Every structure is written in structure tokens, then in C-alpha cells.
Tab-separated table of C-alpha atoms in Angstrom:
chain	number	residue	atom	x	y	z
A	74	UNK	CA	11.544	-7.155	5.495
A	75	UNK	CA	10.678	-7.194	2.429
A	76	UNK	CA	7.127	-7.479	0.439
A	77	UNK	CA	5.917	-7.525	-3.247
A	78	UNK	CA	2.710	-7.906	-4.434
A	79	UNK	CA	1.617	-8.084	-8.444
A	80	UNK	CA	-1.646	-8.162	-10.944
A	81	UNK	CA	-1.350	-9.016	-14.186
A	82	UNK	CA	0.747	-5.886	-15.326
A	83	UNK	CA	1.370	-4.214	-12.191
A	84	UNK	CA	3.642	-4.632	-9.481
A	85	UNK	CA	3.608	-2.754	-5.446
A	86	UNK	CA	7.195	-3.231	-3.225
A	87	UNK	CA	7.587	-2.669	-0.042
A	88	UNK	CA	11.097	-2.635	2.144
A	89	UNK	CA	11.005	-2.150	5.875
A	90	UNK	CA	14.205	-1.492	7.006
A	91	UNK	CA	16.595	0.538	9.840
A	92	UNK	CA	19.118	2.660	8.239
A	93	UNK	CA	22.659	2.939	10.041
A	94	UNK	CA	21.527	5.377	12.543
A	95	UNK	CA	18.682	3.322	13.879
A	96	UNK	CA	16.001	4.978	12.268
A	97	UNK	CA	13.050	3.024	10.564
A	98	UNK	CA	12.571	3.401	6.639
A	99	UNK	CA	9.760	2.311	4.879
A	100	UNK	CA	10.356	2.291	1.023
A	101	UNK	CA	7.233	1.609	-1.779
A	102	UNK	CA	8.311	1.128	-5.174
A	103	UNK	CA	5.506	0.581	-7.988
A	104	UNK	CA	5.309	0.067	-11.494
A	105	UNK	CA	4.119	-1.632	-14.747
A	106	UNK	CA	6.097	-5.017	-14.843
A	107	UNK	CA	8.860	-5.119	-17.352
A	108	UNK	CA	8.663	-0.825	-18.551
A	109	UNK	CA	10.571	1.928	-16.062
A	110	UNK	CA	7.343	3.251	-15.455
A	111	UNK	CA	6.395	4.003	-11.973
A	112	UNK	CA	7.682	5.504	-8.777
A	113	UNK	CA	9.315	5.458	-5.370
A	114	UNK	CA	9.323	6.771	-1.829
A	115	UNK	CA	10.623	6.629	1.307
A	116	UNK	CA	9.079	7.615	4.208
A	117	UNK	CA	10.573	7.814	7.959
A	118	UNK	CA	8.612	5.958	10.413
A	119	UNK	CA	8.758	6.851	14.113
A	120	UNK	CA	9.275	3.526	15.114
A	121	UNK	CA	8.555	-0.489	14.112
A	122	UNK	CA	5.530	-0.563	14.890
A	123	UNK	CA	4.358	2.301	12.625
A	124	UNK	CA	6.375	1.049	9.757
A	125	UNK	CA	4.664	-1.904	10.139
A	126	UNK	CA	1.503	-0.360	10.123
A	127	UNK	CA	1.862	0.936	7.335
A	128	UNK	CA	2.578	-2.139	5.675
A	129	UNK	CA	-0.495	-3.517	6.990
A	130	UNK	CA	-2.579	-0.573	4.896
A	131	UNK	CA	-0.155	-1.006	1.888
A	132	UNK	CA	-1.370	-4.808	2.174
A	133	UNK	CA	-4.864	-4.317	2.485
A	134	UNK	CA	-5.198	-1.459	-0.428
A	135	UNK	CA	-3.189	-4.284	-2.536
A	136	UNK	CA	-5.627	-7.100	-1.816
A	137	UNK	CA	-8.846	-4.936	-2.834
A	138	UNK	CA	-6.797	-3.675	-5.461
A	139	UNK	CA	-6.895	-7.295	-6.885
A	140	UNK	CA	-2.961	-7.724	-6.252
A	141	UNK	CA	-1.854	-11.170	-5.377
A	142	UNK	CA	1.383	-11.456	-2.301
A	143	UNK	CA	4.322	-13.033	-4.275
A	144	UNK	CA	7.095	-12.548	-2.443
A	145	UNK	CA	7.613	-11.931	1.957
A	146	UNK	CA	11.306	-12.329	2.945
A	147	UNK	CA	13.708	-11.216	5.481
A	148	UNK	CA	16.699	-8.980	4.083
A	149	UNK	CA	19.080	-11.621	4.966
A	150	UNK	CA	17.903	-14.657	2.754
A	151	UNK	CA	18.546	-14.727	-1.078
A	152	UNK	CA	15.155	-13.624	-2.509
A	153	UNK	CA	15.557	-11.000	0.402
A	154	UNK	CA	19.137	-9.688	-1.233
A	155	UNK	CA	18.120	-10.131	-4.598
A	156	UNK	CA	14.875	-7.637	-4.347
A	157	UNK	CA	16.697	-4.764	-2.481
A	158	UNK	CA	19.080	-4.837	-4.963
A	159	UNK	CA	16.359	-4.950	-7.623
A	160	UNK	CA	14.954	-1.459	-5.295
A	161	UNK	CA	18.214	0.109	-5.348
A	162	UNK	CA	18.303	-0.041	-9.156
A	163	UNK	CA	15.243	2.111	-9.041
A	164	UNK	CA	16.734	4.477	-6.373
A	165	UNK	CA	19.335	5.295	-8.850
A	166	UNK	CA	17.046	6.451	-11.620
């Protein structure tokens, strides 16, 4: 899963994914839109459930933040594909 939020000049990502030995990833990218300014992590989660936890605080810090939800997709569709590629671009940096 997949999840990006935005303000007016900031943007918060969020992928949810297992890697190929089963284990649960959560990766946050943020950054001012349209400069190479920001940052990313990865963090192992012990399971799901806490991955998806934490995307439930990532969520709500967003929201009071001001950030508006523009984007919620499965890895699998095209919008999906075409923002972990866009988060692999900033793994490589």
C-alpha cells in the first residue's frame, strides 16, 4: 500500500510493503514538492498490524499538520507502480 499526502509546498509518502523474506517495511519519504529536498526511512515493523499502525499516526500527524490525502493505492494498480518507482528514485540518492 501505498499513501501520499501534500500542502501547498510539502509532500509526506508512505509505502507499506513485505520484502522477499516476508518481513514488513514501512518506508516515509518527505519533501518540498518539485526541489530534492527532504528525506527517507525505512523502518522494520514486527508485523501488519504495526506497520499499519504506524500509518495510522503518520495519517493523523498529516491531517493536523494541514496535509490533504491525495493519493491511497495498492502496489499492483498503475498509480500504485508509478509512486514506488517515484520512491525508489529517492532511495538511490
Amino acid at each position: 500500500m501505498i499513501v501520499r499526502w501534500e500542502s501547498n509546498h510539502d509532500y509526506v509518502l508512505v509505502h507499506v510493503h513485505q520484502d522477499m523474506f516476508g518481513d514488513w517495511i514501512f518506508s516515509r519519504a518527505w519533501g518540498q514538492i518539485g526541489t530534492q529536498f527532504g528525506g527517507l526511512q525505512h523502518r522494520l515493523a514486527d508485523d501488519h498490524a504495526q506497520a499499519m499502525l504506524w500509518l495510522e499516526d503518520v495519517a493523523t500527524i498529516q491531517t493536523s499538520r494541514g496535509f490533504h490525502k491525495v493519493l491511497e493505492a495498492q502496489d499492483d494498480t498503475p498509480e500504485g507502480r508509478d509512486a514506488v518507482q517515484q520512491l525508489s528514485l529517492l532511495d538511490a540518492l
